[in-house]
PDB file of C-alpha atoms in Angstrom:
ATOM      1  CA  MET A   1      54.706 220.953 146.490  1.00  0.00           C
ATOM      2  CA  HIS A   2      53.751 219.739 143.032  1.00  0.00           C
ATOM      3  CA  PRO A   3      56.534 218.785 140.604  1.00  0.00           C
ATOM      4  CA  ASP A   4      57.168 221.250 137.786  1.00  0.00           C
ATOM      5  CA  PRO A   5      56.833 219.388 134.427  1.00  0.00           C
ATOM      6  CA  GLN A   6      58.888 222.036 132.637  1.00  0.00           C
ATOM      7  CA  GLU A   7      61.712 221.777 135.167  1.00  0.00           C
ATOM      8  CA  ASP A   8      61.616 217.980 134.943  1.00  0.00           C
ATOM      9  CA  GLN A   9      61.863 218.202 131.145  1.00  0.00           C
ATOM     10  CA  MET A  10      64.824 220.596 131.351  1.00  0.00           C
ATOM     11  CA  THR A  11      66.588 218.256 133.780  1.00  0.00           C
ATOM     12  CA  ALA A  12      65.968 215.253 131.529  1.00  0.00           C
ATOM     13  CA  THR A  13      67.249 217.205 128.514  1.00  0.00           C
ATOM     14  CA  TRP A  14      70.389 218.256 130.389  1.00  0.00           C
ATOM     15  CA  ARG A  15      71.086 214.682 131.470  1.00  0.00           C
ATOM     16  CA  ALA A  16      70.580 213.393 127.936  1.00  0.00           C
ATOM     17  CA  THR A  17      72.934 216.058 126.582  1.00  0.00           C
ATOM     18  CA  GLN A  18      75.601 215.215 129.158  1.00  0.00           C
ATOM     19  CA  LYS A  19      75.297 211.526 128.354  1.00  0.00           C
ATOM     20  CA  ALA A  20      75.621 212.218 124.623  1.00  0.00           C
ATOM     21  CA  HIS A  21      78.722 214.358 125.220  1.00  0.00           C
ATOM     22  CA  ARG A  22      80.288 211.666 127.407  1.00  0.00           C
ATOM     23  CA  ARG A  23      79.488 209.017 124.800  1.00  0.00           C
ATOM     24  CA  ALA A  24      81.059 211.129 122.022  1.00  0.00           C
ATOM     25  CA  ALA A  25      84.166 211.776 124.164  1.00  0.00           C
ATOM     26  CA  LEU A  26      84.456 208.067 124.878  1.00  0.00           C
ATOM     27  CA  MET A  27      84.280 207.229 121.161  1.00  0.00           C
ATOM     28  CA  GLU A  28      86.913 209.844 120.341  1.00  0.00           C
ATOM     29  CA  SER A  29      89.283 208.669 123.077  1.00  0.00           C
ATOM     30  CA  ALA A  30      88.748 205.021 122.176  1.00  0.00           C
ATOM     31  CA  ALA A  31      89.561 205.723 118.525  1.00  0.00           C
ATOM     32  CA  ARG A  32      92.799 207.432 119.578  1.00  0.00           C
ATOM     33  CA  LEU A  33      93.832 204.543 121.849  1.00  0.00           C
ATOM     34  CA  PHE A  34      92.883 201.886 119.295  1.00  0.00           C
ATOM     35  CA  ALA A  35      94.869 203.757 116.625  1.00  0.00           C
ATOM     36  CA  GLU A  36      97.916 204.118 118.866  1.00  0.00           C
ATOM     37  CA  ARG A  37      98.036 200.642 120.407  1.00  0.00           C
ATOM     38  CA  GLY A  38      95.572 198.381 118.631  1.00  0.00           C
ATOM     39  CA  PHE A  39      92.122 197.258 119.732  1.00  0.00           C
ATOM     40  CA  ALA A  40      93.242 194.098 121.535  1.00  0.00           C
ATOM     41  CA  ALA A  41      95.878 195.919 123.611  1.00  0.00           C
ATOM     42  CA  VAL A  42      93.474 198.475 125.158  1.00  0.00           C
ATOM     43  CA  SER A  43      91.559 197.515 128.305  1.00  0.00           C
ATOM     44  CA  THR A  44      88.144 198.765 129.394  1.00  0.00           C
ATOM     45  CA  ALA A  45      89.815 200.349 132.437  1.00  0.00           C
ATOM     46  CA  GLU A  46      92.099 202.374 130.167  1.00  0.00           C
ATOM     47  CA  LEU A  47      89.152 203.429 128.041  1.00  0.00           C
ATOM     48  CA  GLY A  48      87.346 204.694 131.119  1.00  0.00           C
ATOM     49  CA  GLU A  49      90.398 206.491 132.471  1.00  0.00           C
ATOM     50  CA  ALA A  50      90.797 208.352 129.188  1.00  0.00           C
ATOM     51  CA  VAL A  51      87.516 210.200 129.830  1.00  0.00           C
ATOM     52  CA  GLY A  52      87.638 210.288 133.632  1.00  0.00           C
ATOM     53  CA  MET A  53      85.349 207.365 134.405  1.00  0.00           C
ATOM     54  CA  SER A  54      85.845 203.925 135.903  1.00  0.00           C
ATOM     55  CA  GLY A  55      86.089 200.893 133.653  1.00  0.00           C
ATOM     56  CA  PRO A  56      82.697 199.503 134.723  1.00  0.00           C
ATOM     57  CA  ALA A  57      81.069 202.882 133.967  1.00  0.00           C
ATOM     58  CA  LEU A  58      81.874 202.225 130.315  1.00  0.00           C
ATOM     59  CA  TYR A  59      79.005 199.754 130.265  1.00  0.00           C
ATOM     60  CA  LYS A  60      76.513 202.557 130.918  1.00  0.00           C
ATOM     61  CA  HIS A  61      77.264 203.743 127.379  1.00  0.00           C
ATOM     62  CA  PHE A  62      78.257 200.572 125.518  1.00  0.00           C
ATOM     63  CA  PRO A  63      77.549 196.923 126.367  1.00  0.00           C
ATOM     64  CA  SER A  64      81.145 195.920 125.588  1.00  0.00           C
ATOM     65  CA  LYS A  65      84.453 197.075 124.164  1.00  0.00           C
ATOM     66  CA  ASP A  66      83.523 195.273 120.955  1.00  0.00           C
ATOM     67  CA  ALA A  67      80.296 197.281 120.736  1.00  0.00           C
ATOM     68  CA  LEU A  68      82.305 200.480 121.170  1.00  0.00           C
ATOM     69  CA  LEU A  69      84.574 199.587 118.252  1.00  0.00           C
ATOM     70  CA  ALA A  70      81.549 198.707 116.138  1.00  0.00           C
ATOM     71  CA  GLU A  71      79.905 202.048 116.930  1.00  0.00           C
ATOM     72  CA  ILE A  72      83.065 203.941 115.920  1.00  0.00           C
ATOM     73  CA  LEU A  73      83.397 202.175 112.575  1.00  0.00           C
ATOM     74  CA  VAL A  74      79.700 202.102 111.669  1.00  0.00           C
ATOM     75  CA  ASP A  75      79.391 205.785 112.597  1.00  0.00           C
ATOM     76  CA  ALA A  76      82.384 206.674 110.408  1.00  0.00           C
ATOM     77  CA  SER A  77      80.974 204.787 107.427  1.00  0.00           C
ATOM     78  CA  GLU A  78      77.563 206.404 107.887  1.00  0.00           C
ATOM     79  CA  ARG A  79      79.067 209.902 108.062  1.00  0.00           C
ATOM     80  CA  LEU A  80      81.073 209.310 104.889  1.00  0.00           C
ATOM     81  CA  LEU A  81      77.999 208.007 103.093  1.00  0.00           C
ATOM     82  CA  ASP A  82      75.799 210.871 104.312  1.00  0.00           C
ATOM     83  CA  GLY A  83      78.371 213.441 103.181  1.00  0.00           C
ATOM     84  CA  CYS A  84      78.633 211.806  99.783  1.00  0.00           C
ATOM     85  CA  ARG A  85      74.848 211.798  99.372  1.00  0.00           C
ATOM     86  CA  THR A  86      74.706 215.486 100.276  1.00  0.00           C
ATOM     87  CA  ILE A  87      77.240 216.335  97.576  1.00  0.00           C
ATOM     88  CA  LEU A  88      75.430 214.241  94.989  1.00  0.00           C
ATOM     89  CA  ALA A  89      72.107 215.876  95.890  1.00  0.00           C
ATOM     90  CA  GLU A  90      73.653 219.182  94.773  1.00  0.00           C
ATOM     91  CA  ASP A  91      75.076 217.597  91.618  1.00  0.00           C
ATOM     92  CA  SER A  92      74.139 218.718  88.090  1.00  0.00           C
ATOM     93  CA  PRO A  93      73.880 215.577  85.939  1.00  0.00           C
ATOM     94  CA  GLU A  94      72.758 217.616  82.938  1.00  0.00           C
ATOM     95  CA  GLU A  95      76.197 219.233  82.769  1.00  0.00           C
ATOM     96  CA  ALA A  96      77.649 215.838  81.860  1.00  0.00           C
ATOM     97  CA  ARG A  97      81.467 215.794  82.022  1.00  0.00           C
ATOM     98  CA  GLY A  98      81.865 219.310  83.422  1.00  0.00           C
ATOM     99  CA  GLY A  99      79.388 218.654  86.211  1.00  0.00           C
ATOM    100  CA  ALA A 100      80.920 215.260  86.968  1.00  0.00           C
ATOM    101  CA  ALA A 101      84.427 216.774  87.162  1.00  0.00           C
ATOM    102  CA  ASP A 102      83.268 219.362  89.702  1.00  0.00           C
ATOM    103  CA  THR A 103      81.409 216.749  91.733  1.00  0.00           C
ATOM    104  CA  LEU A 104      84.417 214.445  91.741  1.00  0.00           C
ATOM    105  CA  MET A 105      86.644 217.227  93.095  1.00  0.00           C
ATOM    106  CA  ARG A 106      84.078 217.980  95.816  1.00  0.00           C
ATOM    107  CA  LEU A 107      84.028 214.298  96.793  1.00  0.00           C
ATOM    108  CA  ILE A 108      87.819 214.235  96.953  1.00  0.00           C
ATOM    109  CA  ARG A 109      87.940 217.355  99.149  1.00  0.00           C
ATOM    110  CA  PHE A 110      85.220 215.941 101.390  1.00  0.00           C
ATOM    111  CA  HIS A 111      87.098 212.683 101.917  1.00  0.00           C
ATOM    112  CA  LEU A 112      90.324 214.579 102.588  1.00  0.00           C
ATOM    113  CA  GLU A 113      88.524 216.741 105.139  1.00  0.00           C
ATOM    114  CA  PHE A 114      87.186 213.636 106.862  1.00  0.00           C
ATOM    115  CA  ALA A 115      90.635 212.032 106.919  1.00  0.00           C
ATOM    116  CA  THR A 116      92.278 215.119 108.430  1.00  0.00           C
ATOM    117  CA  THR A 117      89.471 215.641 110.968  1.00  0.00           C
ATOM    118  CA  ASP A 118      89.265 211.996 112.092  1.00  0.00           C
ATOM    119  CA  PRO A 119      92.735 210.551 111.452  1.00  0.00           C
ATOM    120  CA  ASP A 120      92.415 207.963 114.227  1.00  0.00           C
ATOM    121  CA  VAL A 121      89.235 206.560 112.700  1.00  0.00           C
ATOM    122  CA  ILE A 122      90.932 206.345 109.312  1.00  0.00           C
ATOM    123  CA  ARG A 123      93.852 204.449 110.874  1.00  0.00           C
ATOM    124  CA  ILE A 124      91.661 201.817 112.523  1.00  0.00           C
ATOM    125  CA  GLN A 125      89.030 201.546 109.774  1.00  0.00           C
ATOM    126  CA  ASP A 126      90.800 198.810 107.826  1.00  0.00           C
ATOM    127  CA  ARG A 127      93.136 197.470 110.494  1.00  0.00           C
ATOM    128  CA  GLU A 128      90.453 196.626 113.052  1.00  0.00           C
ATOM    129  CA  LEU A 129      87.629 195.627 110.706  1.00  0.00           C
ATOM    130  CA  PRO A 130      88.361 191.891 111.279  1.00  0.00           C
ATOM    131  CA  SER A 131      87.904 192.488 115.039  1.00  0.00           C
ATOM    132  CA  LEU A 132      84.209 193.278 114.570  1.00  0.00           C
ATOM    133  CA  ALA A 133      81.439 190.761 115.160  1.00  0.00           C
ATOM    134  CA  PRO A 134      80.243 189.253 111.844  1.00  0.00           C
ATOM    135  CA  GLU A 135      77.032 191.296 111.729  1.00  0.00           C
ATOM    136  CA  ASP A 136      78.868 194.564 112.443  1.00  0.00           C
ATOM    137  CA  ASN A 137      81.565 193.672 109.923  1.00  0.00           C
ATOM    138  CA  GLN A 138      78.899 193.079 107.280  1.00  0.00           C
ATOM    139  CA  GLU A 139      77.190 196.401 108.057  1.00  0.00           C
ATOM    140  CA  VAL A 140      80.419 198.378 107.731  1.00  0.00           C
ATOM    141  CA  ARG A 141      81.261 196.626 104.468  1.00  0.00           C
ATOM    142  CA  ARG A 142      77.751 197.286 103.135  1.00  0.00           C
ATOM    143  CA  LEU A 143      78.086 201.001 103.879  1.00  0.00           C
ATOM    144  CA  GLN A 144      81.548 201.093 102.329  1.00  0.00           C
ATOM    145  CA  ARG A 145      80.324 199.363  99.160  1.00  0.00           C
ATOM    146  CA  GLU A 146      77.509 201.874  98.776  1.00  0.00           C
ATOM    147  CA  TYR A 147      79.993 204.728  99.260  1.00  0.00           C
ATOM    148  CA  VAL A 148      82.257 203.343  96.527  1.00  0.00           C
ATOM    149  CA  GLN A 149      79.272 202.763  94.219  1.00  0.00           C
ATOM    150  CA  LEU A 150      78.236 206.415  94.510  1.00  0.00           C
ATOM    151  CA  TRP A 151      81.731 207.550  93.552  1.00  0.00           C
ATOM    152  CA  ASP A 152      81.685 205.006  90.730  1.00  0.00           C
ATOM    153  CA  GLY A 153      78.546 206.599  89.280  1.00  0.00           C
ATOM    154  CA  VAL A 154      80.261 209.981  89.120  1.00  0.00           C
ATOM    155  CA  LEU A 155      83.368 208.511  87.507  1.00  0.00           C
ATOM    156  CA  ALA A 156      81.208 206.682  84.930  1.00  0.00           C
ATOM    157  CA  ARG A 157      79.629 209.999  83.965  1.00  0.00           C
ATOM    158  CA  LEU A 158      83.030 211.651  83.734  1.00  0.00           C
ATOM    159  CA  ASP A 159      84.413 208.956  81.417  1.00  0.00           C
ATOM    160  CA  PRO A 160      81.665 206.747  79.938  1.00  0.00           C
ATOM    161  CA  ALA A 161      84.266 204.786  77.953  1.00  0.00           C
ATOM    162  CA  MET A 162      86.084 203.592  81.066  1.00  0.00           C
ATOM    163  CA  ARG A 163      85.349 199.934  81.817  1.00  0.00           C
ATOM    164  CA  ASP A 164      83.777 198.826  85.104  1.00  0.00           C
ATOM    165  CA  GLY A 165      86.874 196.927  86.224  1.00  0.00           C
ATOM    166  CA  GLU A 166      89.180 199.865  85.543  1.00  0.00           C
ATOM    167  CA  ARG A 167      86.939 202.241  87.493  1.00  0.00           C
ATOM    168  CA  GLN A 168      87.001 199.908  90.490  1.00  0.00           C
ATOM    169  CA  VAL A 169      90.797 199.642  90.403  1.00  0.00           C
ATOM    170  CA  ARG A 170      91.166 203.404  90.138  1.00  0.00           C
ATOM    171  CA  LEU A 171      88.667 204.040  92.945  1.00  0.00           C
ATOM    172  CA  LEU A 172      90.188 201.565  95.391  1.00  0.00           C
ATOM    173  CA  GLY A 173      93.676 202.885  94.673  1.00  0.00           C
ATOM    174  CA  THR A 174      92.482 206.446  95.189  1.00  0.00           C
ATOM    175  CA  PHE A 175      90.886 205.639  98.544  1.00  0.00           C
ATOM    176  CA  GLY A 176      94.190 204.128  99.616  1.00  0.00           C
ATOM    177  CA  LEU A 177      95.898 207.390  98.648  1.00  0.00           C
ATOM    178  CA  LEU A 178      93.337 209.589 100.412  1.00  0.00           C
ATOM    179  CA  ASN A 179      93.389 207.427 103.528  1.00  0.00           C
ATOM    180  CA  SER A 180      97.153 207.956 103.774  1.00  0.00           C
ATOM    181  CA  THR A 181      96.369 211.615 104.554  1.00  0.00           C
ATOM    182  CA  PRO A 182      96.902 211.298 108.346  1.00  0.00           C
ATOM    183  CA  HIS A 183     100.518 210.343 107.589  1.00  0.00           C
ATOM    184  CA  SER A 184     101.295 212.702 104.699  1.00  0.00           C
ATOM    185  CA  ALA A 185      99.008 215.742 105.140  1.00  0.00           C
ATOM    186  CA  PRO A 186      98.143 216.084 108.833  1.00  0.00           C
ATOM    187  CA  ASP A 187      96.660 219.584 108.701  1.00  0.00           C
ATOM    188  CA  SER A 188      93.889 220.354 106.197  1.00  0.00           C
ATOM    189  CA  PRO A 189      92.922 219.882 102.531  1.00  0.00           C
ATOM    190  CA  GLY A 190      93.773 223.540 101.838  1.00  0.00           C
ATOM    191  CA  ASP A 191      97.436 223.127 102.870  1.00  0.00           C
ATOM    192  CA  PRO A 192     100.029 222.395 100.164  1.00  0.00           C
ATOM    193  CA  ALA A 193     100.244 218.671 100.987  1.00  0.00           C
ATOM    194  CA  GLY A 194      96.453 218.415 100.848  1.00  0.00           C
ATOM    195  CA  VAL A 195      96.372 220.212  97.496  1.00  0.00           C
ATOM    196  CA  VAL A 196      98.987 217.820  96.121  1.00  0.00           C
ATOM    197  CA  LEU A 197      96.998 214.813  97.340  1.00  0.00           C
ATOM    198  CA  ALA A 198      93.779 216.205  95.856  1.00  0.00           C
ATOM    199  CA  GLY A 199      95.495 216.644  92.486  1.00  0.00           C
ATOM    200  CA  MET A 200      96.997 213.161  92.629  1.00  0.00           C
ATOM    201  CA  ALA A 201      93.612 211.690  93.539  1.00  0.00           C
ATOM    202  CA  TYR A 202      91.869 213.455  90.662  1.00  0.00           C
ATOM    203  CA  ARG A 203      94.501 212.399  88.146  1.00  0.00           C
ATOM    204  CA  SER A 204      94.430 208.791  89.362  1.00  0.00           C
ATOM    205  CA  LEU A 205      90.687 208.730  88.712  1.00  0.00           C
ATOM    206  CA  ALA A 206      90.260 210.902  85.640  1.00  0.00           C
ATOM    207  CA  GLY A 207      93.664 210.606  84.052  1.00  0.00           C
ATOM    208  CA  ASP A 208      94.073 214.374  83.658  1.00  0.00           C
ATOM    209  CA  THR A 209      94.094 217.608  85.639  1.00  0.00           C
ATOM    210  CA  SER A 210      90.910 219.591  86.179  1.00  0.00           C
ATOM    211  CA  PRO A 211      91.048 223.403  86.027  1.00  0.00           C
ATOM    212  CA  ALA A 212      90.264 223.498  89.756  1.00  0.00           C
ATOM    213  CA  VAL A 213      93.215 221.242  90.603  1.00  0.00           C
ATOM    214  CA  ALA A 214      95.578 223.244  88.396  1.00  0.00           C
ATOM    215  CA  ALA A 215      94.473 226.535  89.952  1.00  0.00           C
ATOM    216  CA  GLU A 216      94.877 225.224  93.510  1.00  0.00           C
ATOM    217  CA  ALA A 217      98.253 223.679  92.773  1.00  0.00           C
ATOM    218  CA  GLY A 218      99.444 226.953  91.266  1.00  0.00           C
ATOM    219  CA  SER A 219      98.319 229.011  94.250  1.00  0.00           C
ATOM    220  CA  ALA A 220      99.969 226.592  96.676  1.00  0.00           C
ATOM    221  CA  ALA A 221     103.302 226.581  94.850  1.00  0.00           C
TER     222      ALA A 221
END
């Protein structure tokens, strides 16, 4: 009996899909454990148990626990950067301040959505960064710098008179505020706590309240 190429392809596709799902589940469970107990306190056996596999089976997906942490943090930084680029691709630079204000609010909502969807990743992002190998640490920091620079460009359009140093201070302070979301607004950006945080974030950057923030705050009151 001759092998069926189509059946072989379907089997290979199924196996690849199962492996991808197991890898994603492992990353999610690892992020939760690292957030709860710290990277150093979690063993490979515990990581495997969290997704129903033996500790040694972990190495079928990642060469080490360190590589798993690196994948979680690099992936998070890449997803943030990709989302930011998508928003900016839909931006309207010709609208000057009005367009920049709308884009800034969209960036704030996007970051809030990320923080509420992946709170464990947010918790370990800064705390475990020193645990990464130097090359992985540098890659995460490179992605983070590019993310901040894209926000900085929008803020510069919104307020051309604001100095570079002030923009950086405002941006870094705002990210600290938004990244506190898992502790202060655990549900979604549309809930009252999320609306309050969005308004605070906008005001900390722009120094005033946009019409969108005022409307949302009023409806949430």
